[in-house]
Coordinates of C-alpha atoms and ligand atoms in Angstrom, one line a residue:
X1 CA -18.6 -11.5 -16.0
X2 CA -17.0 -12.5 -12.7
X3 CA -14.7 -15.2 -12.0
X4 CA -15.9 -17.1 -8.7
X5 CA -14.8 -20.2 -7.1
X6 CA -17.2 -22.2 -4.5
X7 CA -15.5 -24.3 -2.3
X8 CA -18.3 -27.5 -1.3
X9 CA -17.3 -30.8 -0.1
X10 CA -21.4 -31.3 -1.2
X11 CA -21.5 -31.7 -5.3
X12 CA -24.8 -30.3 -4.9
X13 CA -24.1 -27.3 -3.5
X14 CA -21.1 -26.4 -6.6
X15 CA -23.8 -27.5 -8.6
X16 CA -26.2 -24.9 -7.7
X17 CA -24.3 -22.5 -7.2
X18 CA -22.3 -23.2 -11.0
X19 CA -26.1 -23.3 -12.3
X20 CA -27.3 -20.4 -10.5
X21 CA -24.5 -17.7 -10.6
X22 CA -23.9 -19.6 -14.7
X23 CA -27.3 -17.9 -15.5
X24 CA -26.3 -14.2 -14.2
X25 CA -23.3 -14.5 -16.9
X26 CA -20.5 -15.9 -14.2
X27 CA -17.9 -18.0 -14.9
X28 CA -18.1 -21.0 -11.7
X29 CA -15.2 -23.5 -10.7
X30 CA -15.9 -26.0 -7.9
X31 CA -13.6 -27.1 -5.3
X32 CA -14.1 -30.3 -3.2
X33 CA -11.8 -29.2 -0.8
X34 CA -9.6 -26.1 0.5
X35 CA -6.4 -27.6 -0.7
X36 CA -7.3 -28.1 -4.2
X37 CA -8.8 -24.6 -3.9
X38 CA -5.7 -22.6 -3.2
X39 CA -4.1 -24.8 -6.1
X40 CA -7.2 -23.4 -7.9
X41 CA -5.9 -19.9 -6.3
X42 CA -2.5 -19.8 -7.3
X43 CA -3.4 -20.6 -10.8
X44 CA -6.0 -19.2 -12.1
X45 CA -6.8 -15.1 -10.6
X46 CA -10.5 -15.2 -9.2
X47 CA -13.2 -12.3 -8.7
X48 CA -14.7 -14.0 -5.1
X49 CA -14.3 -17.1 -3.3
X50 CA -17.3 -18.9 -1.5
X51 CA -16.4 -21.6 1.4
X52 CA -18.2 -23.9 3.3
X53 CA -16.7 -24.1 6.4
X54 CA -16.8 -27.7 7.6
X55 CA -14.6 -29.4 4.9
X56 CA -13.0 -32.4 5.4
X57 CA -8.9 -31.9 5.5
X58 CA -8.2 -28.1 5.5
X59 CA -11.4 -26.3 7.1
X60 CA -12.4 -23.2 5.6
X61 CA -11.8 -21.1 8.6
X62 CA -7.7 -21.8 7.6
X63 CA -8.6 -21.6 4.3
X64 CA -9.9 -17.7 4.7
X65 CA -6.2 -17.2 6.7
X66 CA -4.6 -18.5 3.6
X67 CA -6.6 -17.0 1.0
X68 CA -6.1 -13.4 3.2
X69 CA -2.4 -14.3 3.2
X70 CA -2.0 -14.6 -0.5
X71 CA -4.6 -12.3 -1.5
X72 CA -5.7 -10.1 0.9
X73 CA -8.0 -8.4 -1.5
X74 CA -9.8 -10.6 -2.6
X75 CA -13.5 -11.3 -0.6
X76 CA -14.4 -14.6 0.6
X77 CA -17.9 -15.2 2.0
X78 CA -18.6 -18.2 4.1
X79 CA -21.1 -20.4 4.6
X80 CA -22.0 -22.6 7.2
X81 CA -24.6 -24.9 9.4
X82 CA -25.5 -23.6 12.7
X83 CA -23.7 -25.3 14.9
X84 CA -21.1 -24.1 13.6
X85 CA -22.2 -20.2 13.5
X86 CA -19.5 -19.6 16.2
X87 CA -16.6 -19.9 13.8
X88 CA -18.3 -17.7 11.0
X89 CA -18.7 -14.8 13.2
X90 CA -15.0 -15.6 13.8
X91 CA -14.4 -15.4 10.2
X92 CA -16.3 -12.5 9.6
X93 CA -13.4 -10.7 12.4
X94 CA -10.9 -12.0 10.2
X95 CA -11.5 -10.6 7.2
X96 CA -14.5 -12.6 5.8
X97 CA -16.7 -10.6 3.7
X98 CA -19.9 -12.0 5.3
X99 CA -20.9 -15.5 6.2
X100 CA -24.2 -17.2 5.8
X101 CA -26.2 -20.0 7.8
X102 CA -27.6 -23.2 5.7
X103 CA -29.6 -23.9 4.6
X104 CA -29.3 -20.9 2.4
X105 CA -31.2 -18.1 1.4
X106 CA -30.9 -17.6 -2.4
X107 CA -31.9 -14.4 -2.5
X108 CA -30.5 -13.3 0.1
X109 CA -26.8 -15.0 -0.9
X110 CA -27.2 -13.3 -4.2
X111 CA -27.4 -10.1 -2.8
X112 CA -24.4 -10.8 -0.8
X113 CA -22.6 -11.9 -3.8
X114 CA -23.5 -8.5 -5.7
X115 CA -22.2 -6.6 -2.9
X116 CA -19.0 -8.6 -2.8
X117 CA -18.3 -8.4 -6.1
X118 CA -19.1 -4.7 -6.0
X119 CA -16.8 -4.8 -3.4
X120 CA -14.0 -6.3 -4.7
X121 CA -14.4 -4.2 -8.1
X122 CA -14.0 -1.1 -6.5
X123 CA -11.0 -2.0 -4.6
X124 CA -9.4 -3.5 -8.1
X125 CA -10.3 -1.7 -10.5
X126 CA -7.4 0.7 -11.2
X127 CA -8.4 4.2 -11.8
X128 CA -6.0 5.9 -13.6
X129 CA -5.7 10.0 -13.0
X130 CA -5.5 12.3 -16.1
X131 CA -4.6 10.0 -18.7
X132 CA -3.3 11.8 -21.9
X133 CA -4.2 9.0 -24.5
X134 CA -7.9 7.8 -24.1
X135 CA -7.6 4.4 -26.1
X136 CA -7.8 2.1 -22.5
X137 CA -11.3 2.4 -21.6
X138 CA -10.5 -1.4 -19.3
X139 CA -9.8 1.0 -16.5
X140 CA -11.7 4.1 -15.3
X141 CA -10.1 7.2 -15.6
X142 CA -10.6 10.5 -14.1
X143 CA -10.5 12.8 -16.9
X144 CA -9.3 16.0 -16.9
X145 CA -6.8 18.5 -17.8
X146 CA -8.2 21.8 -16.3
X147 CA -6.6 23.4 -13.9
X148 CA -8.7 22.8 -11.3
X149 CA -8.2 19.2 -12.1
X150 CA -4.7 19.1 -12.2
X151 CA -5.0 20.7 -8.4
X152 CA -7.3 17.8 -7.4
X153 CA -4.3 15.4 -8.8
X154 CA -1.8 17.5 -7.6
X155 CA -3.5 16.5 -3.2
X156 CA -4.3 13.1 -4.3
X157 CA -0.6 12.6 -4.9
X158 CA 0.4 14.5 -1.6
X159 CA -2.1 13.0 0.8
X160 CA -2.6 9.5 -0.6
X161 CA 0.7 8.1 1.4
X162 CA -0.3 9.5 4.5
X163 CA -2.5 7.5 6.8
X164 CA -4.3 11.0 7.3
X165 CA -8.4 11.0 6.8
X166 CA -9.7 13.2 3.7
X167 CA -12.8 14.4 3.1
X168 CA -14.1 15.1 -0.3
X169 CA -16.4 17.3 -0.8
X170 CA -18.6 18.3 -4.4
X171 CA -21.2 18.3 -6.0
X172 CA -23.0 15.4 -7.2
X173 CA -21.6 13.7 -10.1
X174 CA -18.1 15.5 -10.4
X175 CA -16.2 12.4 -9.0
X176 CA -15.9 11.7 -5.9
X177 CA -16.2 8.4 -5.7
X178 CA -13.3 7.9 -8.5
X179 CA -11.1 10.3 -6.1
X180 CA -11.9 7.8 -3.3
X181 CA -10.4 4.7 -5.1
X182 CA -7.4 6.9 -6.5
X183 CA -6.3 8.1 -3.0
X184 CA -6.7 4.5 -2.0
X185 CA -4.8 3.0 -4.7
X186 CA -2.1 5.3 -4.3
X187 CA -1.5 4.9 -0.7
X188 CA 0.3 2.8 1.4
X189 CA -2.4 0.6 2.1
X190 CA -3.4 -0.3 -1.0
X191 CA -2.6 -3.4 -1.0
X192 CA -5.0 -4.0 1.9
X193 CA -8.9 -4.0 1.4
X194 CA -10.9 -1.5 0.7
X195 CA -14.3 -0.6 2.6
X196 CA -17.2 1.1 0.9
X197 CA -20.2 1.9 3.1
X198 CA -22.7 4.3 1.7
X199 CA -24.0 6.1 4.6
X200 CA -27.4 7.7 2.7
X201 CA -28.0 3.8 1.5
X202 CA -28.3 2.1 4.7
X203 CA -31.4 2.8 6.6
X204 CA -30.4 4.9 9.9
X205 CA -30.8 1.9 12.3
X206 CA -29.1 -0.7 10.2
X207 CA -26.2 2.0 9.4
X208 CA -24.5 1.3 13.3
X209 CA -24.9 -2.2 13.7
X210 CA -23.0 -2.4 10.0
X211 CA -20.7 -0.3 11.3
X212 CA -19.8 -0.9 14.6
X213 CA -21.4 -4.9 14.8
X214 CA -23.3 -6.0 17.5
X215 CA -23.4 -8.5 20.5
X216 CA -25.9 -11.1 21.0
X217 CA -29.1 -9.7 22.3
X218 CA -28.0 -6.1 21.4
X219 CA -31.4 -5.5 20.3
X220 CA -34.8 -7.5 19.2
X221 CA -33.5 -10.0 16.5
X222 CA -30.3 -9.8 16.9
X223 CA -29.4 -13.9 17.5
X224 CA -25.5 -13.4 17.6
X225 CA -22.3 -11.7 17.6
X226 CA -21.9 -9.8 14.1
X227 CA -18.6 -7.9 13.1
X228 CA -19.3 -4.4 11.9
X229 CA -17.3 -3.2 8.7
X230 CA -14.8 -0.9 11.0
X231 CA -13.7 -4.4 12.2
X232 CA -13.8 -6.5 9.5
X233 CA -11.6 -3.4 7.4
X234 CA -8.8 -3.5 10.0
X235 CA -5.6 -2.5 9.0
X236 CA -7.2 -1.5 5.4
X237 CA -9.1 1.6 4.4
X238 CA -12.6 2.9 5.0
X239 CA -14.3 4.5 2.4
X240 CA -17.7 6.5 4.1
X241 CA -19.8 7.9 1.4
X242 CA -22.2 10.6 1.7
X243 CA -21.0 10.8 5.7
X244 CA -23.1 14.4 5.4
X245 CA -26.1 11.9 6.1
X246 CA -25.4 10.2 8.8
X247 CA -27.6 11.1 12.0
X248 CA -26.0 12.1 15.2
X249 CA -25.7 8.9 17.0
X250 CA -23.4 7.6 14.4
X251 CA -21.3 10.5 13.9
X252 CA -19.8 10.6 17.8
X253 CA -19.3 6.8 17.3
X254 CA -17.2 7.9 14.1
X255 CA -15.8 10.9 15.6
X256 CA -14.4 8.2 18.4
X257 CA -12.7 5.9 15.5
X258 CA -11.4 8.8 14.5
X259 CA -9.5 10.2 18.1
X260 CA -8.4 6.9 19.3
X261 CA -9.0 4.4 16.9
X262 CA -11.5 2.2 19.6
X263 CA -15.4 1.7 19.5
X264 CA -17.5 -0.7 21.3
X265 CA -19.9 -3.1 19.2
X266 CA -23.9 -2.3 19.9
X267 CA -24.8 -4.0 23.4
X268 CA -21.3 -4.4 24.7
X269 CA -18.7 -3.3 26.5
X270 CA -15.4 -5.0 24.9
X271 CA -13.2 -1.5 24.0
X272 CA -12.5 -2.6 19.7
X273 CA -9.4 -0.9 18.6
X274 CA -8.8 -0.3 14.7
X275 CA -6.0 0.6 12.6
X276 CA -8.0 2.0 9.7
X277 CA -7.7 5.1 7.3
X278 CA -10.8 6.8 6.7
X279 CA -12.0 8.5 3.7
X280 CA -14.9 10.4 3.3
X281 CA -17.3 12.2 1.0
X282 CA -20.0 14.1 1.0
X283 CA -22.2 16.0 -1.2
X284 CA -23.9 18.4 1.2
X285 CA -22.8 21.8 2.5
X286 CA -21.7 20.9 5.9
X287 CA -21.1 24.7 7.1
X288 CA -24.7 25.1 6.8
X289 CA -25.6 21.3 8.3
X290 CA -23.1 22.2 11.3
X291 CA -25.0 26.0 11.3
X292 CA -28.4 23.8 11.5
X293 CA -27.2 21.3 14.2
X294 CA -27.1 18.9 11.7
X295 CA -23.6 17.6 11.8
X296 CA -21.0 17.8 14.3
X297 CA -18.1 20.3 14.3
X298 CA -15.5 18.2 15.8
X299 CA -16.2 15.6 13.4
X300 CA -16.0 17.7 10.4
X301 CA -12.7 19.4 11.5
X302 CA -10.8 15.8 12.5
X303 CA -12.1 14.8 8.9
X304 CA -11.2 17.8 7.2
X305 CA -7.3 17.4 8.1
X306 CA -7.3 17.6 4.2
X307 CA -10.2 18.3 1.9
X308 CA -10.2 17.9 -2.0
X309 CA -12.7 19.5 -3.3
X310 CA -13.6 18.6 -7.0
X311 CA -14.8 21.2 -9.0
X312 CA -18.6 20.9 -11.1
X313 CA -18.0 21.1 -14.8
X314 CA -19.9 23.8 -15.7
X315 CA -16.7 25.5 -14.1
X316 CA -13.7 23.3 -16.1
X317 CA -15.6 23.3 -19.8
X318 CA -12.5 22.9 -21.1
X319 CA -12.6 19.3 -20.0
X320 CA -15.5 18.6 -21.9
X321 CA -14.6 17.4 -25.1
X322 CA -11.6 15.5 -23.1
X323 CA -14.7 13.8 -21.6
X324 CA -16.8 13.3 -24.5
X325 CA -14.2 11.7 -26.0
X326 CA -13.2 9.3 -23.4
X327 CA -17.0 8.0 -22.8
X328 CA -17.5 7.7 -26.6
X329 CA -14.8 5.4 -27.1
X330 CA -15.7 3.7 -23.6
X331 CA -19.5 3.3 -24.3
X332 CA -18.8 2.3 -28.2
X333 CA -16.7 -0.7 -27.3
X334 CA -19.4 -1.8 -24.7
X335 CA -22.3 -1.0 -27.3
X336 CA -20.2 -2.7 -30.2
X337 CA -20.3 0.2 -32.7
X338 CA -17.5 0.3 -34.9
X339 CA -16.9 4.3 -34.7
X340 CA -19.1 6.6 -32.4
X341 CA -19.8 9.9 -34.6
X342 CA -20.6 13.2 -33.7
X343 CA -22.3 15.6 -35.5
X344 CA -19.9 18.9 -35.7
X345 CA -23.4 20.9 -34.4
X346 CA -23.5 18.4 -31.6
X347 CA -20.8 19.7 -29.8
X348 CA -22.7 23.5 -29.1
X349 CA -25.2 22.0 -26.7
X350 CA -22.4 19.7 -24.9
X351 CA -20.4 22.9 -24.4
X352 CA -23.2 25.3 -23.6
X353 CA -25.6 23.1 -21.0
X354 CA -24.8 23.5 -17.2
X355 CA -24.4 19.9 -16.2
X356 CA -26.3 20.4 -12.7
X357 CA -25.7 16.4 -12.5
X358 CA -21.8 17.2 -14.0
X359 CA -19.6 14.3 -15.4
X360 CA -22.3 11.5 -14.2
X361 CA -25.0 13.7 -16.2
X362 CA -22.6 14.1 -19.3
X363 CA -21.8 10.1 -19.1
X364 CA -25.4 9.4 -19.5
X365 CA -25.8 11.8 -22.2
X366 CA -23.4 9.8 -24.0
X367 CA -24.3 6.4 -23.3
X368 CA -28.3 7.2 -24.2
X369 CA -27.3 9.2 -27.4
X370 CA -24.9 6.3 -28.5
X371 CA -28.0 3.7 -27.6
X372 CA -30.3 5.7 -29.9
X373 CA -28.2 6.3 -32.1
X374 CA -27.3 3.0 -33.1
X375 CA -24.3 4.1 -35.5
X376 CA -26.1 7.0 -37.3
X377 CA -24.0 10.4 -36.2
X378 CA -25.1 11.9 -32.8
X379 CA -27.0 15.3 -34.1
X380 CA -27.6 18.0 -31.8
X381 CA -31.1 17.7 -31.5
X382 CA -30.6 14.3 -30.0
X383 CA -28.7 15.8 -27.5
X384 CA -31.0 19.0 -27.2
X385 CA -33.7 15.8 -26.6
X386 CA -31.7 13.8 -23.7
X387 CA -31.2 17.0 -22.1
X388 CA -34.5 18.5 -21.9
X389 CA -33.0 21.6 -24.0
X390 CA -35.5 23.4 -26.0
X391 CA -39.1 21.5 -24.9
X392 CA -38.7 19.5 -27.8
X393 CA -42.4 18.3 -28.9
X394 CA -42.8 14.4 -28.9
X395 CA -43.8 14.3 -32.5
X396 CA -39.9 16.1 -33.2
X397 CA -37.9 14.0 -30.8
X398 CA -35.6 11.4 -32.3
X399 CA -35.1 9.9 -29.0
X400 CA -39.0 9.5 -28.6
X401 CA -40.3 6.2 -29.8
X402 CA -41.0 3.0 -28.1
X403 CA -38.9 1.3 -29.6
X404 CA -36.5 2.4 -27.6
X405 CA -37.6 0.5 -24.1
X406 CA -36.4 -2.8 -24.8
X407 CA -32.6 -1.3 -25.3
X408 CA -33.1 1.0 -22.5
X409 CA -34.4 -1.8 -20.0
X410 CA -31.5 -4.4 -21.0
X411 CA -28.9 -1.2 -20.9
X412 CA -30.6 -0.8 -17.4
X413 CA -29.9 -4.1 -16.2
X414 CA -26.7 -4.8 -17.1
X415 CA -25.1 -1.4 -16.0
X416 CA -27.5 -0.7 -13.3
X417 CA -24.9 -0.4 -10.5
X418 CA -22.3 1.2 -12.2
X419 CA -23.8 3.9 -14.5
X420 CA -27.6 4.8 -13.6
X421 CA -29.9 5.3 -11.3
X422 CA -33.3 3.2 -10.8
X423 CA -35.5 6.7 -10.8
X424 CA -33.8 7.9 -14.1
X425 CA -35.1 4.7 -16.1
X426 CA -38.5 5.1 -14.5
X427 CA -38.2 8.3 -15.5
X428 CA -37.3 7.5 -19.5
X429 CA -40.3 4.6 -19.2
X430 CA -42.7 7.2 -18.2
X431 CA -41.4 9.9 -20.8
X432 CA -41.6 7.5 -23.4
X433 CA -45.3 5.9 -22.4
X434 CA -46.1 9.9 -22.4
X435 CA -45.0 10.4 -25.8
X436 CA -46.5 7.5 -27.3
X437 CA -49.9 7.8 -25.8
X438 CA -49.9 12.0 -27.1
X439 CA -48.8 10.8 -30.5
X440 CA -51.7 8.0 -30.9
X441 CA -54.2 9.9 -29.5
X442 CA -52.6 13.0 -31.7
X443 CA -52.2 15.1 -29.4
X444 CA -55.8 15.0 -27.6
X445 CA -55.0 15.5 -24.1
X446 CA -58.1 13.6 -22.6
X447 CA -57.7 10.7 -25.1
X448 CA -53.7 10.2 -24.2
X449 CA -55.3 10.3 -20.2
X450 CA -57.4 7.5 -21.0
X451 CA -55.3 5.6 -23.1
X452 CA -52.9 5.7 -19.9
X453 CA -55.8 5.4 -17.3
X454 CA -55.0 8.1 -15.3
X455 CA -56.8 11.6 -14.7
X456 CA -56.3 14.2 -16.6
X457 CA -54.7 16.4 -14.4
X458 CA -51.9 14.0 -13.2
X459 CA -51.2 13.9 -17.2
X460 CA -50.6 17.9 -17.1
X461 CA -48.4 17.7 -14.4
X462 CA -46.2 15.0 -15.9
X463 CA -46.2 16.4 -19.3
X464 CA -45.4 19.8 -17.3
X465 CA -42.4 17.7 -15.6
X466 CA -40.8 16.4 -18.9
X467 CA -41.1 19.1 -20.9
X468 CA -43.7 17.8 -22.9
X469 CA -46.1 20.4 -23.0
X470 CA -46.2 24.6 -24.3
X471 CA -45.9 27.0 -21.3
X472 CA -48.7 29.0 -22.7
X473 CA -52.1 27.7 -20.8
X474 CA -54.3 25.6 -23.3
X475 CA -58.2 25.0 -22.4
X476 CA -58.2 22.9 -25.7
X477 CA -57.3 19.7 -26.8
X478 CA -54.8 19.9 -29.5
X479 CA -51.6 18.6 -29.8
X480 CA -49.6 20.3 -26.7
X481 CA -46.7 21.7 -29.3
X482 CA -49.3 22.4 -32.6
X483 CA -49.0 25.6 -33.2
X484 CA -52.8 25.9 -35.5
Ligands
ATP501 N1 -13.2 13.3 -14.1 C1 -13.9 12.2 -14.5 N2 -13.5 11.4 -15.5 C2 -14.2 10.4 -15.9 N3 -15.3 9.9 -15.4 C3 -15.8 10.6 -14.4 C4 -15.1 11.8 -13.9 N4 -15.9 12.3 -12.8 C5 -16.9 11.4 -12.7 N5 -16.9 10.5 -13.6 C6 -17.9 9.4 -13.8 O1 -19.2 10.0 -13.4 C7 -19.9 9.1 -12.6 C8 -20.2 9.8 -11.3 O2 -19.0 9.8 -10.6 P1 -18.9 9.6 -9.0 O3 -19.8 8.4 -8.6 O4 -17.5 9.5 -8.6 O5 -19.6 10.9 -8.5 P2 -19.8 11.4 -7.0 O6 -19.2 12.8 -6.9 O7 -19.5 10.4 -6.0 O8 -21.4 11.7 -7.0 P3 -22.5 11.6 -5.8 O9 -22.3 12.8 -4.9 O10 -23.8 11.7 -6.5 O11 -22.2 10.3 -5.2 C9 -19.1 7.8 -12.5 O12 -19.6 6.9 -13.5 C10 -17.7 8.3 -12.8 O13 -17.0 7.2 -13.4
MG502 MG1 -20.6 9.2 -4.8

């Protein structure tokens, strides 16, 4: 639940929006006007802050100055009639989050809201590094005591003061992200915002004009000025993830932040200079990117004035029961079960697996065991099960039953963002819609195809892709795992 506060001279508009953002699970206060919204401010601490511009006294234009005064961190989008699109682009170049024309686009201002909230979550949320006692899961944590860890903690500390960019650099799911936000909340900007842009998430030709901005006319559609996030971040911290994937164009642009601090918006000629610190990480092995023309060597040596690199956990096992530990207890509070249990088997495969997707793979694996679970002790074939250890048949897999959807969709949608990916519950959907088709049709292979609609052979090469089915070559039709 977020805390939000609309400021609307128009009792419709709070209403709406106190009835619309209500029904997502957000706590709504309305302000009639910008003075009795920084009252609001200074009492009460708030998530995000929607103004109207036009407002009769204070405008909202002076009420974004305030608000950036007092708390600089917090994001503010604006909305506004057209006339008046002049000042939002304005407040978009001082700090606004974003701004949007009226009447508005509900599905289009929800998204905006998501992203602000996001946002603002990222830059607030404290992350604290290498706790000792576990018991606080209201802040994230990186968790670890290896030391390869304590190396990682041991730069963070040294370069997080410095205005100097890093580059961070691992595989995916060791952490990078949470090394991101702890650099940022330990340096001397902290208390300035915080920019996340996703490179590999914005399509290539929307990834500049968010960026950089554009000018009127810049290109088909574009109907005014817009300030990129370079701009809007000024003075703060820029947080470029996955910067292996951005194309070529892009990357001298950056490169030019990165010499002398200046860039030019798309479509015009007005030199921008910025006073921002930029972090970045990546995922990909830029040696062999650079070796394939893929990414610029002068970027990647003014980014790499220090590199952390954070090791994959198949090389810190130590850490793991640290880990296992600390996402119990985190996931158990959310879940509401009184005490998570373990099984003293359990622990083998948690040790012995390879974690190709590391500490985001071993989080999952936690979460998912905990949801089936449902209070009974975590055994090690439930775990064997989640991890595709072992080929488990359907008809021996605790976690297969259908059950299991409705907790897994809900799970989906309320940690969506933060915890897992889109693909991956698709993935469980189609697992379990396998399973359940084999076991009614007991195990005949054309009769589960049927039951599913779908050709036989694209059922082989699923079954093939979960594990579902005996390597040995079958020309039958019993059950894929029967051994008669
Ligand atoms: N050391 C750690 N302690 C606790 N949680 C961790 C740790 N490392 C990663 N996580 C958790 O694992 C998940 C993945 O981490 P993160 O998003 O930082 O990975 P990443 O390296 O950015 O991955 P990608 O390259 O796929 O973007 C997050 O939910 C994060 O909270
Ligand atoms: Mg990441």
């Amino acid at each position: 639940m977020s805390r939000i506060l609309v400021i609307d001279d128009e009792r419709s508009v709070r209403t709406a929006f106190v009835e619309v953002l209500g029904a997502e699970g957000h706590q709504v206060l309305g302000a009639e006007s910008a003075e009795s919204a920084l009252q609001t401010l200074a009492a009460e601490p708030m998530d995000l802050v929607i103004t109207d511009i036009c407002l009769p006294g204070m405008n909202g234009l002076e009420a974004l100055e305030q608000i950036r005064r007092l708390e600089p961190k917090l994001p503010v989008i604006v909305m506004t009639g057209f006339g008046t699109m002049q000042t939002a682009i304005e407040a978009t170049k001082r700090g606004a989050f974003d701004y949007h024309l009226k009447p508005l686009d509900p599905a289009a201002m929800m998204l905006t809201i998501e992203r602000a909230l996001e946002a603002a979550r990222l830059m607030r949320r404290q992350v604290e590094i290498g706790p000792e006692d576990l018991v606080a899961p209201a802040v994230d944590a990186i968790i670890g005591r290896s030391g390869a860890m304590q190396q990682v903690y041991k730069t963070i500390g040294r370069v997080a003061p410095t205005d100097a960019a890093v580059l961070i650099r691992g595989e995916s799911g060791t952490g990078k992200e949470l090394v991101a936000r702890a650099v940022y909340q330990y340096s001397s900007r902290s208390q300035r915002p915080l920019s996340v842009i996703n490179c590999a998430a914005i399509p290539e030709t929307l990834l500049e004009s968010e960026l950089f901005g554009y000018e009127r006319g810049a290109f088909t559609g574009a109907a005014g000025r817009r300030v990129g996030k370079l701009e809007q971040a000024d003075e703060g911290t820029v947080f470029l993830d996955e910067i292996g994937d951005i194309p070529p164009a892009v990357q001298a642009k950056i490169l030019r932040v990165l010499q002398d601090k200046s860039f030019e918006r798309l479509g015009g000629n007005q030199t921008i200079r910025v006073n921002v610190r930029v972090l970045a990480a990546t995922n990909r092995d830029l040696s062999k990117a650079i070796a394939e023309g893929g990414f610029r060597e002068d970027l990647y040596h003014r980014l790499n004035v220090v590199t952390i690199w954070v090791p994959p956990l198949r090389e810190r096992r130590e850490d793991i029961p640290l880990l296992v530990a600390y996402f119990l207890s985190r996931f158990s509070a959310e879940l509401e079960i009184d005490k998570p249990l373990l099984a003293e088997e359990a622990w083998e495969p948690l040790r012995d697996y390879d974690w190709p997707g590391n500490v985001r793979e071993l989080e999952h694996c936690i979460h998912r065991a905990l949801i089936f679970s449902r209070g009974h002790p975590i055994q090690a074939a439930d775990l064997k099960a989640l991890l595709g250890i072992d080929k488990p048949s359907p008809a021996q897999t605790p976690g297969f039953d259908l059950q299991q959807l409705v907790p897994c969709v809900r799970d989906f949608l309320e940690h969506a963002r933060s915890t897992r990916p889109f693909d991956e519950l698709l993935e469980t959907v189609e697992r379990l819609l396998l399973a359940e088709a084999l076991g009614r049709s007991a195990g005949n292979q054309s009769q589960a195809a049927r039951l599913l609609g779908m050709p036989r052979p694209t059922l082989h090469a699923k079954l093939r892709k979960h594990g579902l089915q005996s390597d040995r070559p079958r020309s039958d039709e019993r059950h894929p795992m029967s051994d008669s």
